[in-house]
Structure formats: structure tokens, C-alpha cells
Amino acid sequence: MFPSERPRRARASPAIRDLVRETELSVRDFISPMFVDETLDRPRRVASMPGVVVQTPTSAAEEAARIEALGIPAVLLFGVPRRKDEEGSEAWNDGGVVQRAVRSIKDATGLAVITDLCLCEYTSHGHCGVLRDGTVDNDPTVERYARVAVSHARAGADLVAPSGMMDGQVGAIRRALDAAGHQGIGIMAYSAKYASAFYGPFRDAAASAPAFGDRRTHQMDPCNAREAMREMRADAEEGADILMVKPALPYLDILAEARKRFDLPLAAYHVSGECAMLRAAAAQGWLDGERAMLECLTAIKRAGADMIITYLAQDAAPLLGGG
Ligand code: PBG
């Protein structure tokens, strides 16, 4: 009569729970985002991103060393330049803020350095590329992303991460890297990047909010899941080495489906607004911040992510035995 299956047997003690655990979060899964702002002469806190400090060109290497000491294997770099223009040309300056940061971090640490390739921090209008009739013009923008990628590769980046959601960007960047002799530099493709409300705090840190309009003509509609699979398939065919889903928690269905369909490594970007929600609730005493953080990050891994880009990496690392 009574069920012979009693799942509680497998939960009876911490030791048994250890044995049956299916998913284990590790500090080695984390990528820590880092902002470097060339207009600063001392590091700056971001009000909407408690815990995030925007670095100066000289403090970036010290911050990287702290990240490495915690056992975190990689950083994702974003630059804020002094000079912005219509096309974002400072982004492919070999002496630019990201290029200098890459060199100093590679000199100081053994971290993998990944660079974001978007132009929104570099354009005077805050859009992700060059404009025509008020929207981002795809092909000329892709041509500029390719120049940025080659410049980052020359500086020593290990992986470049195109985040602009332009059609054909991965293929164009792959061809440009190869033509410049950088066959060994990989591409982490922001493949399924949604037009999300959760990027708000990031735009404060990176000074990259669009001056008018939004990003809905290139970032994905949150209503669409099959379309994300097409985006990922296209990026895989164009030569991506890692596929990404962004944001993470509201899109775990996309991540889980991608895990079933693709063999490539999968990254999930736990974005600024997801982090802000956790921090705000914890600060109010409404959530146990540490437990909620680990639960969220574990959920992202359980859904299928091999690696997690998160502003919480440095907070979570010591709780996972890092450092
Ligand atoms: C660049 C870019 C953005 C984020 C990462 N790369 C902002 C955007 O698309 O507006 C957001 C990351 C975050 O919110 O943590 N385009």
C-alpha cells in the first residue's frame, strides 16, 4: 500500500545529501566582469551595483590579482573611454582603455581575459554601432566589431565576446581574426541576448545607456524561445567557441534547451539587474543574501551552464572554498 519509493532516504543526513548531489557549483565556473574607466583617477563605486567597483587603468591589474587569488579563472572586460564619437572609433585604438587593461592584467596574472566587443560605451549616442536613420546599421557595424576584435587580440585577449547582436557578427570576426594571424583567439558569442530591463544598473557602470530609443531592433524579444535556438545555431556555424544566454535566471528554459541541442560550451550571464535584486532584498533583511545567491547560481548551473558570468563571483568564491 505505502509507496516503496521514499525519496527522503536520500536526504537523511548531510553526508548522504553530499553523495546524491547532482550539481555542484565551483569557483572555477565563474567569470568576473570588470569595468575599467579611463576618465577616473580613483576607483568608483556604482550605486545601483553594490559591491561593484569601476577600476582605473592603473588599478585594474590589482583588482585582477585579487580575483585570481580567490580562484576565479577569468575576467570579462568592459572599457569606458575618455573620447566618444559617432562611430565609437576609440574602441579599436591599440592604446585604448581595454587594450591597456588587457596588457596589464596578462602581465600581472594568469587569468583568462575575455573582452566585450560592443560599441555602446564608445559611441556619443550610446547605441551599439553606427546609426542610419536612427537605428543601428548592421553591416558597417559588424565591420567595426571586427576591427575591435583584432585590436583586442593584438593586446593579448584570450577570447573576444561580441555582444551587439548584429547579424553575421561571429563569422565576420572569425574571418578578421584569422586574416590577422589570430587563429588561436576564441569567440564567446552573446548568441541569445534579450532586450531586457535587467541591464539598467550596467548602463550606469559603463556609461552606455542609449541617448534615445532602445535596443529592440537587434536584441531579442523576451517572448521568443525558438528564435534563440536559431541564433545559437547560426553562431555555432559561423565559428563561435562558446555560446551564451543572457540574462540568466529569467531565461533558464532557453539555457536548458540549448544544453540539449548544442555540444559547444555554454555560458550564462547573470546580469546587473539580477544581482541588484538579490542585493536589495538582502539589504532589507528580506532574504538570506548568501543562501539566495548560492541558490540562484546553482540553478543556472543546473539548467546547463558550463560557466557563469556574475558580479557575485567575488562574494560567492569564499563560500565555495575559493581563496
Ligand atoms: C553591451 C553590454 C550590455 C551588457 C553587457 N554587454 C548592456 C546592453 O546591452 O545594454 C549588460 C550586462 C549587465 O546588465 O550586467 N552592449
Short mmCIF file of C-alpha atoms and ligand atoms in Angstrom, two decimals:
data_model
loop_
_atom_site.label_atom_id
_atom_site.label_comp_id
_atom_site.label_asym_id
_atom_site.label_seq_id
_atom_site.Cartn_x
_atom_site.Cartn_y
_atom_site.Cartn_z
CA MET A 1 0.00 0.00 0.00
CA PHE A 2 2.52 2.55 1.24
CA PRO A 3 4.90 3.70 -1.52
CA SER A 4 8.10 1.66 -1.67
CA GLU A 5 9.88 4.69 -3.01
CA ARG A 6 10.82 7.03 -0.16
CA PRO A 7 12.90 9.91 -1.60
CA ARG A 8 13.56 11.17 1.93
CA ARG A 9 16.06 8.32 2.45
CA ALA A 10 18.45 10.17 0.17
CA ARG A 11 18.09 13.37 2.24
CA ALA A 12 18.59 11.85 5.67
CA SER A 13 21.97 13.36 6.54
CA PRO A 14 24.47 15.89 5.18
CA ALA A 15 26.76 13.02 4.18
CA ILE A 16 24.07 11.25 2.16
CA ARG A 17 22.99 14.52 0.61
CA ASP A 18 26.62 15.04 -0.45
CA LEU A 19 26.64 11.65 -2.17
CA VAL A 20 23.48 12.14 -4.19
CA ARG A 21 24.05 15.80 -5.13
CA GLU A 22 23.66 16.25 -8.90
CA THR A 23 25.00 19.77 -9.37
CA GLU A 24 27.97 21.34 -7.65
CA LEU A 25 28.81 24.99 -8.05
CA SER A 26 32.52 25.75 -8.22
CA VAL A 27 34.56 28.91 -8.14
CA ARG A 28 36.20 27.55 -11.32
CA ASP A 29 32.89 28.14 -13.15
CA PHE A 30 32.95 31.89 -12.61
CA ILE A 31 33.83 34.78 -14.86
CA SER A 32 34.07 38.10 -13.05
CA PRO A 33 33.06 41.18 -15.08
CA MET A 34 35.38 44.16 -14.69
CA PHE A 35 34.83 47.78 -15.71
CA VAL A 36 37.81 50.00 -16.47
CA ASP A 37 37.13 53.72 -16.88
CA GLU A 38 39.84 55.91 -18.31
CA THR A 39 38.23 59.12 -17.01
CA LEU A 40 38.71 58.08 -13.36
CA ASP A 41 41.73 58.74 -11.22
CA ARG A 42 40.46 56.61 -8.38
CA PRO A 43 38.13 53.56 -8.35
CA ARG A 44 34.41 54.40 -8.24
CA ARG A 45 31.53 52.54 -6.59
CA VAL A 46 28.31 52.12 -8.56
CA ALA A 47 25.19 52.98 -6.52
CA SER A 48 22.91 50.53 -8.33
CA MET A 49 25.50 47.74 -8.20
CA PRO A 50 26.64 47.42 -4.58
CA GLY A 51 29.94 45.57 -4.46
CA VAL A 52 30.97 46.59 -7.97
CA VAL A 53 33.89 48.99 -8.23
CA VAL A 54 34.81 50.59 -11.55
CA GLN A 55 38.58 50.44 -11.90
CA THR A 56 41.06 52.97 -13.23
CA PRO A 57 43.59 51.90 -15.88
CA THR A 58 46.19 51.51 -13.13
CA SER A 59 44.02 49.72 -10.53
CA ALA A 60 42.76 47.07 -12.98
CA ALA A 61 45.75 44.76 -12.54
CA GLU A 62 45.49 44.87 -8.72
CA GLU A 63 41.80 44.01 -8.90
CA ALA A 64 42.63 41.16 -11.30
CA ALA A 65 45.19 39.81 -8.83
CA ARG A 66 42.51 39.78 -6.09
CA ILE A 67 40.15 37.92 -8.42
CA GLU A 68 42.85 35.37 -9.24
CA ALA A 69 43.67 34.88 -5.54
CA LEU A 70 40.04 33.85 -4.98
CA GLY A 71 40.42 31.04 -7.51
CA ILE A 72 38.23 32.67 -10.17
CA PRO A 73 39.71 31.74 -13.57
CA ALA A 74 38.57 34.57 -15.85
CA VAL A 75 37.51 38.20 -16.21
CA LEU A 76 35.25 39.85 -18.78
CA LEU A 77 36.45 43.39 -19.50
CA PHE A 78 34.38 46.46 -20.33
CA GLY A 79 36.02 49.80 -21.09
CA VAL A 80 34.79 53.35 -20.65
CA PRO A 81 36.82 55.69 -22.89
CA ARG A 82 37.52 59.38 -22.45
CA ARG A 83 36.68 60.11 -26.06
CA LYS A 84 33.36 59.07 -27.63
CA ASP A 85 32.30 59.74 -31.23
CA GLU A 86 29.58 58.82 -33.71
CA GLU A 87 31.19 55.51 -34.72
CA GLY A 88 32.96 54.55 -31.48
CA SER A 89 36.41 54.68 -33.05
CA GLU A 90 38.24 54.72 -29.72
CA ALA A 91 37.24 51.04 -29.39
CA TRP A 92 39.81 49.93 -31.97
CA ASN A 93 42.61 52.19 -30.73
CA ASP A 94 45.52 49.86 -29.86
CA GLY A 95 46.34 52.23 -27.00
CA GLY A 96 42.72 52.32 -25.78
CA VAL A 97 41.48 51.66 -22.27
CA VAL A 98 40.63 47.97 -22.76
CA GLN A 99 43.76 47.24 -24.75
CA ARG A 100 45.92 48.72 -21.96
CA ALA A 101 43.97 46.85 -19.29
CA VAL A 102 44.37 43.54 -21.14
CA ARG A 103 48.13 44.00 -21.30
CA SER A 104 48.46 44.90 -17.63
CA ILE A 105 46.21 42.06 -16.45
CA LYS A 106 48.00 39.49 -18.62
CA ASP A 107 51.35 40.74 -17.26
CA ALA A 108 50.20 40.56 -13.64
CA THR A 109 48.12 37.35 -13.56
CA GLY A 110 47.39 34.02 -15.20
CA LEU A 111 43.70 34.86 -15.65
CA ALA A 112 41.89 34.21 -18.90
CA VAL A 113 40.96 37.63 -20.25
CA ILE A 114 37.75 37.96 -22.23
CA THR A 115 36.84 41.30 -23.82
CA ASP A 116 33.37 42.59 -24.65
CA LEU A 117 33.22 43.94 -28.20
CA CYS A 118 30.24 46.26 -28.05
CA LEU A 119 30.47 49.89 -29.11
CA CYS A 120 27.79 51.32 -26.80
CA GLU A 121 30.38 52.61 -24.31
CA TYR A 122 32.30 54.25 -27.16
CA THR A 123 29.62 55.99 -29.21
CA SER A 124 28.44 59.51 -28.38
CA HIS A 125 24.80 58.34 -28.75
CA GLY A 126 25.18 55.15 -26.65
CA HIS A 127 23.98 52.81 -29.40
CA CYS A 128 25.79 49.56 -30.17
CA GLY A 129 27.10 50.63 -33.57
CA VAL A 130 26.90 53.18 -36.34
CA LEU A 131 23.48 54.66 -36.99
CA ARG A 132 21.47 55.09 -40.16
CA ASP A 133 18.01 56.64 -39.95
CA GLY A 134 18.03 56.27 -36.15
CA THR A 135 18.75 52.53 -35.97
CA VAL A 136 21.98 50.57 -35.87
CA ASP A 137 23.24 49.83 -39.39
CA ASN A 138 24.19 46.14 -39.36
CA ASP A 139 26.98 45.59 -41.87
CA PRO A 140 29.10 48.71 -41.24
CA THR A 141 28.79 47.98 -37.52
CA VAL A 142 29.99 44.39 -37.97
CA GLU A 143 32.97 45.67 -39.92
CA ARG A 144 33.87 47.85 -36.90
CA TYR A 145 33.40 44.97 -34.42
CA ALA A 146 35.95 43.04 -36.49
CA ARG A 147 38.48 45.86 -36.10
CA VAL A 148 37.89 45.95 -32.34
CA ALA A 149 38.35 42.17 -32.12
CA VAL A 150 41.69 42.28 -33.93
CA SER A 151 42.89 45.14 -31.73
CA HIS A 152 41.90 43.22 -28.56
CA ALA A 153 43.64 40.10 -29.89
CA ARG A 154 46.79 42.11 -30.53
CA ALA A 155 46.65 43.33 -26.93
CA GLY A 156 46.59 39.71 -25.73
CA ALA A 157 42.93 38.88 -25.07
CA ASP A 158 42.23 35.13 -24.87
CA LEU A 159 38.63 35.35 -26.05
CA VAL A 160 36.57 38.13 -27.61
CA ALA A 161 32.87 38.43 -26.82
CA PRO A 162 30.66 40.11 -29.41
CA SER A 163 27.59 41.40 -27.54
CA GLY A 164 25.99 43.68 -30.13
CA MET A 165 23.53 41.14 -31.61
CA MET A 166 24.31 42.16 -35.19
CA ASP A 167 23.61 39.55 -37.86
CA GLY A 168 26.75 37.82 -39.12
CA GLN A 169 28.99 39.28 -36.42
CA VAL A 170 30.58 36.00 -35.36
CA GLY A 171 31.55 34.96 -38.89
CA ALA A 172 32.96 38.38 -39.75
CA ILE A 173 35.01 38.49 -36.54
CA ARG A 174 36.30 34.93 -37.09
CA ARG A 175 37.45 35.82 -40.62
CA ALA A 176 39.12 39.05 -39.46
CA LEU A 177 40.94 37.31 -36.58
CA ASP A 178 42.17 34.56 -38.89
CA ALA A 179 43.29 37.02 -41.57
CA ALA A 180 45.31 38.90 -38.94
CA GLY A 181 47.02 35.70 -37.74
CA HIS A 182 44.93 35.25 -34.58
CA GLN A 183 43.58 31.76 -35.36
CA GLY A 184 44.04 30.77 -31.72
CA ILE A 185 41.84 33.50 -30.25
CA GLY A 186 38.34 32.22 -29.48
CA ILE A 187 34.90 33.79 -29.68
CA MET A 188 32.43 33.75 -26.80
CA ALA A 189 29.24 34.68 -28.63
CA TYR A 190 26.45 36.54 -26.87
CA SER A 191 24.10 34.45 -29.02
CA ALA A 192 20.76 34.72 -27.27
CA LYS A 193 20.86 38.18 -25.75
CA TYR A 194 17.45 39.53 -24.92
CA ALA A 195 16.24 43.15 -24.85
CA SER A 196 15.99 43.07 -21.07
CA ALA A 197 15.00 45.51 -18.32
CA PHE A 198 17.66 43.83 -16.17
CA TYR A 199 20.57 45.69 -17.82
CA GLY A 200 19.72 49.00 -16.11
CA PRO A 201 22.47 49.07 -13.47
CA PHE A 202 25.13 48.02 -16.01
CA ARG A 203 24.44 51.10 -18.06
CA ASP A 204 25.27 53.24 -15.02
CA ALA A 205 28.58 51.46 -14.55
CA ALA A 206 29.52 51.50 -18.23
CA ALA A 207 28.06 54.91 -19.11
CA SER A 208 26.35 53.21 -22.05
CA ALA A 209 22.62 54.00 -21.89
CA PRO A 210 21.26 54.91 -25.34
CA ALA A 211 20.59 58.66 -25.67
CA PHE A 212 17.28 57.88 -27.40
CA GLY A 213 15.28 54.78 -28.32
CA ASP A 214 16.17 51.26 -27.21
CA ARG A 215 17.91 48.11 -28.45
CA ARG A 216 14.86 46.15 -29.61
CA THR A 217 15.79 46.12 -33.29
CA HIS A 218 18.80 43.92 -32.51
CA GLN A 219 18.45 42.36 -29.04
CA MET A 220 15.89 39.55 -28.84
CA ASP A 221 12.23 39.78 -27.89
CA PRO A 222 11.79 38.12 -24.45
CA CYS A 223 8.74 36.29 -25.84
CA ASN A 224 10.80 34.13 -28.21
CA ALA A 225 12.48 30.80 -27.48
CA ARG A 226 12.73 29.02 -30.86
CA GLU A 227 14.37 32.12 -32.30
CA ALA A 228 17.11 31.81 -29.65
CA MET A 229 17.91 28.33 -30.99
CA ARG A 230 18.25 29.77 -34.50
CA GLU A 231 20.59 32.49 -33.20
CA MET A 232 22.73 29.88 -31.44
CA ARG A 233 22.81 27.58 -34.45
CA ALA A 234 23.93 30.47 -36.68
CA ASP A 235 26.69 31.44 -34.24
CA ALA A 236 27.86 27.83 -33.98
CA GLU A 237 28.02 27.58 -37.77
CA GLU A 238 29.86 30.90 -38.01
CA GLY A 239 32.59 29.60 -35.71
CA ALA A 240 31.66 30.51 -32.14
CA ASP A 241 33.65 28.63 -29.49
CA ILE A 242 31.24 29.33 -26.62
CA LEU A 243 27.53 30.19 -26.80
CA MET A 244 25.86 32.49 -24.29
CA VAL A 245 22.38 33.06 -22.93
CA LYS A 246 21.72 36.44 -21.31
CA PRO A 247 20.16 37.27 -18.83
CA ALA A 248 20.29 34.03 -16.86
CA LEU A 249 17.51 33.38 -14.33
CA PRO A 250 14.55 34.65 -16.38
CA TYR A 251 15.83 32.54 -19.32
CA LEU A 252 16.68 29.17 -17.73
CA ASP A 253 14.33 27.48 -20.21
CA ILE A 254 16.49 28.79 -23.05
CA LEU A 255 19.63 27.56 -21.32
CA ALA A 256 18.19 24.09 -20.70
CA GLU A 257 17.02 23.74 -24.29
CA ALA A 258 20.40 24.94 -25.58
CA ARG A 259 22.14 22.34 -23.40
CA LYS A 260 20.12 19.60 -25.14
CA ARG A 261 20.78 20.88 -28.64
CA PHE A 262 24.39 22.05 -28.71
CA ASP A 263 27.72 20.45 -27.88
CA LEU A 264 29.57 23.74 -27.53
CA PRO A 265 30.34 25.07 -24.05
CA LEU A 266 27.53 27.26 -22.71
CA ALA A 267 27.87 30.47 -20.76
CA ALA A 268 25.12 32.23 -18.84
CA TYR A 269 25.29 35.92 -17.97
CA HIS A 270 23.77 36.62 -14.55
CA VAL A 271 23.27 40.32 -15.30
CA SER A 272 23.42 43.50 -13.27
CA GLY A 273 19.69 43.73 -12.52
CA GLU A 274 19.55 40.12 -11.31
CA CYS A 275 22.37 40.89 -8.91
CA ALA A 276 20.74 44.19 -7.84
CA MET A 277 17.51 42.38 -6.90
CA LEU A 278 19.37 39.98 -4.64
CA ARG A 279 21.44 42.71 -3.02
CA ALA A 280 18.44 44.96 -2.41
CA ALA A 281 16.33 42.23 -0.81
CA ALA A 282 19.24 41.08 1.34
CA ALA A 283 19.97 44.66 2.47
CA GLN A 284 16.35 44.96 3.62
CA GLY A 285 16.68 41.72 5.55
CA TRP A 286 14.01 40.19 3.34
CA LEU A 287 16.22 37.36 2.09
CA ASP A 288 19.22 35.49 3.43
CA GLY A 289 21.59 37.03 0.87
CA GLU A 290 24.24 34.30 0.88
CA ARG A 291 21.81 31.41 0.61
CA ALA A 292 19.75 33.12 -2.08
CA MET A 293 22.90 33.93 -4.07
CA LEU A 294 24.17 30.35 -4.00
CA GLU A 295 20.72 29.01 -4.87
CA CYS A 296 20.46 31.31 -7.91
CA LEU A 297 23.95 30.49 -9.17
CA THR A 298 23.37 26.76 -8.64
CA ALA A 299 20.10 26.97 -10.60
CA ILE A 300 21.95 28.50 -13.54
CA LYS A 301 24.47 25.66 -13.49
CA ARG A 302 21.76 23.00 -13.06
CA ALA A 303 19.94 24.39 -16.12
CA GLY A 304 23.04 23.69 -18.20
CA ALA A 305 25.62 26.48 -17.95
CA ASP A 306 29.26 25.42 -18.00
CA MET A 307 30.31 28.89 -16.89
CA ILE A 308 28.59 31.82 -15.22
CA ILE A 309 29.41 35.48 -15.70
CA THR A 310 28.39 37.11 -12.42
CA TYR A 311 29.06 40.23 -10.35
CA LEU A 312 28.72 37.97 -7.32
CA ALA A 313 31.78 35.86 -8.17
CA GLN A 314 33.95 37.51 -5.54
CA ASP A 315 31.24 37.16 -2.88
CA ALA A 316 30.48 33.55 -3.69
CA ALA A 317 34.09 32.37 -4.07
CA PRO A 318 34.99 32.23 -0.35
CA LEU A 319 31.75 30.35 0.38
CA LEU A 320 32.76 27.72 -2.18
CA GLY A 321 36.23 27.18 -0.79
CA GLY A 322 37.99 29.66 -3.11
CA GLY A 323 40.80 31.94 -1.90
C1 PBG B 1 26.94 45.78 -24.10
C2 PBG B 1 26.52 45.02 -22.92
C3 PBG B 1 25.43 45.23 -22.03
C4 PBG B 1 25.55 44.27 -21.03
C5 PBG B 1 26.67 43.51 -21.34
N1 PBG B 1 27.23 43.97 -22.52
C6 PBG B 1 24.41 46.27 -21.97
C7 PBG B 1 23.39 46.41 -23.00
O1 PBG B 1 23.21 45.60 -23.90
O2 PBG B 1 22.74 47.46 -22.91
C8 PBG B 1 24.65 44.13 -19.84
C9 PBG B 1 25.23 43.40 -18.70
C10 PBG B 1 24.54 43.54 -17.40
O3 PBG B 1 23.43 44.10 -17.27
O4 PBG B 1 25.11 43.05 -16.43
N2 PBG B 1 26.02 46.07 -25.05
#
